[in-house]
GROMACS .gro file of N, CA, C and O in nm:
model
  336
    1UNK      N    1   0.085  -0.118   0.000
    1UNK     CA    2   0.000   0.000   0.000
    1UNK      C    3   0.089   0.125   0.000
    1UNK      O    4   0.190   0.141   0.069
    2UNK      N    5   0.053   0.182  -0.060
    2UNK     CA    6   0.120   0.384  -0.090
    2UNK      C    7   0.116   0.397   0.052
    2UNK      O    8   0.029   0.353   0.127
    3UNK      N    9   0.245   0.481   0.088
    3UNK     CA   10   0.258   0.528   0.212
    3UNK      C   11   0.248   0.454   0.316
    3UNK      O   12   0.211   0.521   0.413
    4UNK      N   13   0.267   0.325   0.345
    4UNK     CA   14   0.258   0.263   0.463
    4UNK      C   15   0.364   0.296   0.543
    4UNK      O   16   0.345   0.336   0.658
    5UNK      N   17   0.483   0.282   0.493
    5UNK     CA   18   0.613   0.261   0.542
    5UNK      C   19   0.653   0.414   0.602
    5UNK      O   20   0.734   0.438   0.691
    6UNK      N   21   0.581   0.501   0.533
    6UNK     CA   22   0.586   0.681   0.622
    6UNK      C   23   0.530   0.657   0.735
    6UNK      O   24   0.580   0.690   0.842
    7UNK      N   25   0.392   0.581   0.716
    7UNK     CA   26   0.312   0.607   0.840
    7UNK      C   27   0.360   0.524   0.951
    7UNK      O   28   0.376   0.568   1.064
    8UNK      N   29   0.384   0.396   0.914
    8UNK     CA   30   0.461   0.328   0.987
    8UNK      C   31   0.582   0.382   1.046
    8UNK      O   32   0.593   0.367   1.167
    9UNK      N   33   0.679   0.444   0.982
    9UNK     CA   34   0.819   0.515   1.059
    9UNK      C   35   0.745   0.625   1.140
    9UNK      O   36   0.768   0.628   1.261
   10UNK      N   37   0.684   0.689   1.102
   10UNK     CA   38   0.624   0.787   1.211
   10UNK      C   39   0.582   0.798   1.301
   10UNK      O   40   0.622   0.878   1.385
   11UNK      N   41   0.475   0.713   1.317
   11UNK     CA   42   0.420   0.608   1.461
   11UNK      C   43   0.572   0.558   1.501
   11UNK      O   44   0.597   0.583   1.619
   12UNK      N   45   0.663   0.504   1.440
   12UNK     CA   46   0.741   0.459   1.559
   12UNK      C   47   0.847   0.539   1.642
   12UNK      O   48   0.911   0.515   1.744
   13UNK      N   49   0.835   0.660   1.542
   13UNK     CA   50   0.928   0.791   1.591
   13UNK      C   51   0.846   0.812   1.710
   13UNK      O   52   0.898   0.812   1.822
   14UNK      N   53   0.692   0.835   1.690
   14UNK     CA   54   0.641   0.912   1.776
   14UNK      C   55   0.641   0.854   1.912
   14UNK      O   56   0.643   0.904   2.025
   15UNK      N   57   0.636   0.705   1.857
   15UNK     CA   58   0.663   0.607   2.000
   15UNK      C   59   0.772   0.655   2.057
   15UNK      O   60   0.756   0.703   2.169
   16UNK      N   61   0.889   0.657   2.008
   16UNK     CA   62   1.026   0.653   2.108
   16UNK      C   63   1.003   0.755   2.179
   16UNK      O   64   0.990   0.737   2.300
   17UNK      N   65   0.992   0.899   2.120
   17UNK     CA   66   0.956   1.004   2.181
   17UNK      C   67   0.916   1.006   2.329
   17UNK      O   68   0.983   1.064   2.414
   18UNK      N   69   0.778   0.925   2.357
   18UNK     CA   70   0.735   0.914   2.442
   18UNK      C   71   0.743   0.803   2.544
   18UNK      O   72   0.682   0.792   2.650
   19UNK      N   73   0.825   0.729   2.493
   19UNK     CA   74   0.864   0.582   2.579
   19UNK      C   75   0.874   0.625   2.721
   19UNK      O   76   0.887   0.744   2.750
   20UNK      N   77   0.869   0.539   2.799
   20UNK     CA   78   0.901   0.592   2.966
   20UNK      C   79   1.039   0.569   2.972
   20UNK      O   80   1.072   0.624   3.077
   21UNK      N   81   1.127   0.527   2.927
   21UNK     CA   82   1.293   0.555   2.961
   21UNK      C   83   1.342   0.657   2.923
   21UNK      O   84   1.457   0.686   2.955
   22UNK      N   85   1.244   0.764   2.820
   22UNK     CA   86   1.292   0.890   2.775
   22UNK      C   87   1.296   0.938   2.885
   22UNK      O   88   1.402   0.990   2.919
   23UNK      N   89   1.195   0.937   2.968
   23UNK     CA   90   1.122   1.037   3.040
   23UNK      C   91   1.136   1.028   3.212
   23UNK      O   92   1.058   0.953   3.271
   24UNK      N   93   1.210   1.086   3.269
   24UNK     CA   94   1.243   1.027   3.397
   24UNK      C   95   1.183   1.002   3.459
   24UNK      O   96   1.097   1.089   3.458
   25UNK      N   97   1.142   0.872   3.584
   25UNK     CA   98   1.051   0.879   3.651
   25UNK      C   99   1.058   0.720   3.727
   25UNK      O  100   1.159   0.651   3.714
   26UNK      N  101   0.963   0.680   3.790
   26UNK     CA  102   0.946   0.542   3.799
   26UNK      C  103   0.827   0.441   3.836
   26UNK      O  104   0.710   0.480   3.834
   27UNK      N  105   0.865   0.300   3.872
   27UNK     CA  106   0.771   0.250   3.828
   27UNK      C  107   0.683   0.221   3.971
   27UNK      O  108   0.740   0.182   4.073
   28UNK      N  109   0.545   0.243   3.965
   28UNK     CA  110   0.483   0.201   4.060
   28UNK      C  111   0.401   0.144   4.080
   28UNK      O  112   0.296   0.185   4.031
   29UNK      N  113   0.393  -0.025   4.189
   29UNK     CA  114   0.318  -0.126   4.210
   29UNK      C  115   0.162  -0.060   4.205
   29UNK      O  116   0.136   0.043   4.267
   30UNK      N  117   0.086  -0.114   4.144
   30UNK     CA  118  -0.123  -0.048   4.209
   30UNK      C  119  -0.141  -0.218   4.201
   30UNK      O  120  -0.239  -0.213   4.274
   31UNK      N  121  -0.131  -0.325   4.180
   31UNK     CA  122  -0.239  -0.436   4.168
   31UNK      C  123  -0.152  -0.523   4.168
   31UNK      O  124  -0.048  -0.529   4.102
   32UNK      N  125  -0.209  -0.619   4.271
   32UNK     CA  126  -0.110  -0.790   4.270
   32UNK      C  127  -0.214  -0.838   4.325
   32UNK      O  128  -0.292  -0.790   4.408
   33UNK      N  129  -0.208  -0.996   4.241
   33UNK     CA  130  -0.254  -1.112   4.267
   33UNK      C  131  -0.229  -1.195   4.223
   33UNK      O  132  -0.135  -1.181   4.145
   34UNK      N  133  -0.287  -1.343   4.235
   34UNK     CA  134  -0.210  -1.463   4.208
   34UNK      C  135  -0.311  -1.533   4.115
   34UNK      O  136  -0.295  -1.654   4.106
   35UNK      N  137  -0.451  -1.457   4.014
   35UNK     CA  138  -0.546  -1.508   3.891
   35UNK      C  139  -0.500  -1.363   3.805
   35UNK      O  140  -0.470  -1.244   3.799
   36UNK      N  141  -0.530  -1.528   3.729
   36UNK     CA  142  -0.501  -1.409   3.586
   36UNK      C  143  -0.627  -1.419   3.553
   36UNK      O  144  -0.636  -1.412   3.431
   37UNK      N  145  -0.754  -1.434   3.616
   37UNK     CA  146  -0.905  -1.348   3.562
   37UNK      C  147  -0.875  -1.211   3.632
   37UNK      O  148  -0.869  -1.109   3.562
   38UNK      N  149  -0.858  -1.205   3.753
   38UNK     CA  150  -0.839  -1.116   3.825
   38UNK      C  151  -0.749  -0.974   3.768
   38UNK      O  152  -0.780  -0.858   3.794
   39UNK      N  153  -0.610  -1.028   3.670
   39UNK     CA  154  -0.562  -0.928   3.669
   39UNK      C  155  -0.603  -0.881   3.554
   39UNK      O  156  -0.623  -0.759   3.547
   40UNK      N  157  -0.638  -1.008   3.377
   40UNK     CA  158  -0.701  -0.929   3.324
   40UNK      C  159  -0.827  -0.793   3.336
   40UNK      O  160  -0.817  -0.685   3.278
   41UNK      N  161  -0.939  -0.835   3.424
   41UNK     CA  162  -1.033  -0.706   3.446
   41UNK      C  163  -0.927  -0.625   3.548
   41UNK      O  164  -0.995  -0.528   3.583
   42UNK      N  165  -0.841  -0.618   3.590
   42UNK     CA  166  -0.778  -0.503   3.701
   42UNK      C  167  -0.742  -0.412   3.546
   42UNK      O  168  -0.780  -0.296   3.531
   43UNK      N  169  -0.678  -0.474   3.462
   43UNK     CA  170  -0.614  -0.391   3.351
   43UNK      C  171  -0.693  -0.361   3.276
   43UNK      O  172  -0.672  -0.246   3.237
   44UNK      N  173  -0.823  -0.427   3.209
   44UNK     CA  174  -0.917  -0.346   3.118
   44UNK      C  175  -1.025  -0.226   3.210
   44UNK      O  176  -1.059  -0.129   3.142
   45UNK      N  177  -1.069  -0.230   3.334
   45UNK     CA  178  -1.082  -0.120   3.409
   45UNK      C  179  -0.981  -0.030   3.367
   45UNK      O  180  -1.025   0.066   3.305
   46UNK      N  181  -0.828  -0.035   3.390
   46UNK     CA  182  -0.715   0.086   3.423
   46UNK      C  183  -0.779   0.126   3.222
   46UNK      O  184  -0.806   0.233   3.166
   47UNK      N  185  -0.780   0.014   3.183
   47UNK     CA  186  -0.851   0.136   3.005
   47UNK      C  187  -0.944   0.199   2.997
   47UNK      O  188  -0.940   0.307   2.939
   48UNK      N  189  -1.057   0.151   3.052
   48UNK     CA  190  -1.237   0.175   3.060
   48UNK      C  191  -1.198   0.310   3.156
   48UNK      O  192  -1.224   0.416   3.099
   49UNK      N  193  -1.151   0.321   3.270
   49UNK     CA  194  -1.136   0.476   3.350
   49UNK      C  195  -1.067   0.558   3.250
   49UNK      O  196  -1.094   0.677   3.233
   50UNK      N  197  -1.000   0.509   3.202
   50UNK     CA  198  -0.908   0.626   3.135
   50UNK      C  199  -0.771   0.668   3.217
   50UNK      O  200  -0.721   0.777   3.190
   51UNK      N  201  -0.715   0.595   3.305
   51UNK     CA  202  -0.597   0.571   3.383
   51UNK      C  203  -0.488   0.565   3.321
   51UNK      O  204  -0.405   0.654   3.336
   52UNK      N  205  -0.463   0.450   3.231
   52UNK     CA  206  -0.371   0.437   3.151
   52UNK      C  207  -0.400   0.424   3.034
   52UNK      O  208  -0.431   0.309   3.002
   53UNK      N  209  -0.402   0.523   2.932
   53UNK     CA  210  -0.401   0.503   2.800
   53UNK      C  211  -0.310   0.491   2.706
   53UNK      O  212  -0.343   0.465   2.590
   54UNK      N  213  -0.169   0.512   2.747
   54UNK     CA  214  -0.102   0.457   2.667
   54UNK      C  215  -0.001   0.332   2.715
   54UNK      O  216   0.091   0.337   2.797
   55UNK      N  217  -0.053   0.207   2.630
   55UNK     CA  218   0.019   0.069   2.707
   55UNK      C  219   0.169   0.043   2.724
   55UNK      O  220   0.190  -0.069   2.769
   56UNK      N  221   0.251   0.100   2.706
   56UNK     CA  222   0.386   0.145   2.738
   56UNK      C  223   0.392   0.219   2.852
   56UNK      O  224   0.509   0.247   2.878
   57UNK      N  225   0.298   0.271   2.946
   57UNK     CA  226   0.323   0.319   3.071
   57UNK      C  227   0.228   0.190   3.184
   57UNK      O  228   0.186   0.214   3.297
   58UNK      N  229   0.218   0.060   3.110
   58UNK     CA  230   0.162   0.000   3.190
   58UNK      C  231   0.290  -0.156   3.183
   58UNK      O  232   0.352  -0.202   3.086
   59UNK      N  233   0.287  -0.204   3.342
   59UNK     CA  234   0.383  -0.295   3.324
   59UNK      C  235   0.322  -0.409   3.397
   59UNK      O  236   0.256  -0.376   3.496
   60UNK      N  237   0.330  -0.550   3.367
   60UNK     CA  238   0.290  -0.672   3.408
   60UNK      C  239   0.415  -0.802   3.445
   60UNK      O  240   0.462  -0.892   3.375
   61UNK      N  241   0.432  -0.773   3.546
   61UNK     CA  242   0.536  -0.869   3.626
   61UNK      C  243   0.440  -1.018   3.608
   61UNK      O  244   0.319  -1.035   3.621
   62UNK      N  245   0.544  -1.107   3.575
   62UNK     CA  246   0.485  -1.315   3.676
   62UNK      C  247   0.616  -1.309   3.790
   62UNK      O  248   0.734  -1.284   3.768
   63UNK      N  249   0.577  -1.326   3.859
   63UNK     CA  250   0.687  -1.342   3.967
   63UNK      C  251   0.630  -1.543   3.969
   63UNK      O  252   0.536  -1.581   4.039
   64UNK      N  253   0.695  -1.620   3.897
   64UNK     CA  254   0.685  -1.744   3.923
   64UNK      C  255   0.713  -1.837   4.023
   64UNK      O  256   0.829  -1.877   4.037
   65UNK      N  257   0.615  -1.878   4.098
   65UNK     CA  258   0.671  -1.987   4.245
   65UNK      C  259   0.721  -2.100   4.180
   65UNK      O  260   0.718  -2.141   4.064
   66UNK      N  261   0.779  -2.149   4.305
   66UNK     CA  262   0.806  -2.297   4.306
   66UNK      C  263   0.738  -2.357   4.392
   66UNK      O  264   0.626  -2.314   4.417
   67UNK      N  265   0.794  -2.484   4.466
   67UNK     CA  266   0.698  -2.545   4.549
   67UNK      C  267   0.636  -2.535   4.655
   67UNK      O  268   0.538  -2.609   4.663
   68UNK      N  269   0.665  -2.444   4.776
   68UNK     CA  270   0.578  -2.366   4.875
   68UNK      C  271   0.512  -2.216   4.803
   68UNK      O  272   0.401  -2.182   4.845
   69UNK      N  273   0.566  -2.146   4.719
   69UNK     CA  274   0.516  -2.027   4.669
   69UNK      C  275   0.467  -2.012   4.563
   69UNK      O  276   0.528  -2.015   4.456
   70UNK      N  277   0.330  -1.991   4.581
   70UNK     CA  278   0.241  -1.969   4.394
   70UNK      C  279   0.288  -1.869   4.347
   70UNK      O  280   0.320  -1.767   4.408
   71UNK      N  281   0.297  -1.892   4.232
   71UNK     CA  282   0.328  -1.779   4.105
   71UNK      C  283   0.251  -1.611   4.146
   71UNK      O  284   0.168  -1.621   4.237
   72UNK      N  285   0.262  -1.525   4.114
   72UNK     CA  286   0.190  -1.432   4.105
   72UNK      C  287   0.203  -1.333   4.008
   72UNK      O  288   0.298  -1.344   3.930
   73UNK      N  289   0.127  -1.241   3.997
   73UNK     CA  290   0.113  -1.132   3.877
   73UNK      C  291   0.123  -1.001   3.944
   73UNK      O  292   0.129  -1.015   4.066
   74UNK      N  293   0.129  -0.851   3.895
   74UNK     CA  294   0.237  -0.713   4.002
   74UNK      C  295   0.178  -0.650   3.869
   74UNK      O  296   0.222  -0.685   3.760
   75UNK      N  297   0.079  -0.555   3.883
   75UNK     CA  298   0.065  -0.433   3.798
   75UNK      C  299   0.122  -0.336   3.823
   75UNK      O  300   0.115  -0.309   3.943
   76UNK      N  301   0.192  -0.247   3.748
   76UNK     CA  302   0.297  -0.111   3.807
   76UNK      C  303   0.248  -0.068   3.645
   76UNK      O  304   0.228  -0.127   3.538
   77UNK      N  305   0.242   0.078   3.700
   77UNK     CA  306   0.210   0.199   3.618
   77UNK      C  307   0.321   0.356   3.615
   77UNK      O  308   0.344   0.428   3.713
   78UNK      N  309   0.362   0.370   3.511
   78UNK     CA  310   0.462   0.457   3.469
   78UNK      C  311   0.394   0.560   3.547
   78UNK      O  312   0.276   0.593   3.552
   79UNK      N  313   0.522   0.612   3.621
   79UNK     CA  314   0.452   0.770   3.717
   79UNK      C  315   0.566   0.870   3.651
   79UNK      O  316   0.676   0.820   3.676
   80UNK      N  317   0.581   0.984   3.583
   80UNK     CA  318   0.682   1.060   3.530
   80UNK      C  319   0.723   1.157   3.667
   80UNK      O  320   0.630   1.218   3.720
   81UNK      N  321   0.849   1.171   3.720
   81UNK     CA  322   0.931   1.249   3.832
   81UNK      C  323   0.798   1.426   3.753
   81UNK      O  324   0.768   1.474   3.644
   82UNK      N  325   0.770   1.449   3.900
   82UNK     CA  326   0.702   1.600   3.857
   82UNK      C  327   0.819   1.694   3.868
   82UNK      O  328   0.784   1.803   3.823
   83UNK      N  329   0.920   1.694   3.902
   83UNK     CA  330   1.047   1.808   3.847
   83UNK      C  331   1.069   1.799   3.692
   83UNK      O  332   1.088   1.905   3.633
   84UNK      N  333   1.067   1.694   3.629
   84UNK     CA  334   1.079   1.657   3.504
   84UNK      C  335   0.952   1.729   3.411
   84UNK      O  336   0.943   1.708   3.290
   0.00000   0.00000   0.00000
């Protein structure tokens, strides 16, 4: 298709731009549990509010158990330093 490859480089410029390693700041825990029904609706809520809209400021840990400790899942959300 005509012009894909513009639109495509552009979107990905515009991505870097805004990546959270550009941008100083860090990352902070809101949601842990050990179902992944649970964490999918924790994360389509954080879309439906309007919390996190762009998915590069949203991060999803497995912290995997072994045999006394179940696996679990760690939502953390990009917070940008407010001096920045």
């Amino acid at each position: 298709m005509p012009g894909r490859r513009r639109r495509k480089q552009r979107q990905q410029r515009e991505g870097e731009r805004n990546r959270p390693d550009t941008v100083p700041g860090r990352w902070e825990p809101v949601f842990s549990t050990q179902e992944h029904a649970e964490l999918r609706e924790f994360v389509r809520r954080l879309h439906e509010e309007g919390t996190v809209t762009d998915p590069s400021r949203l991060r999803i840990d497995l912290f995997c158990g072994r045999h006394t400790h179940p696996s679990s899942y760690q939502v953390s959300v990009y917070v940008p330093d407010a001096s920045a």
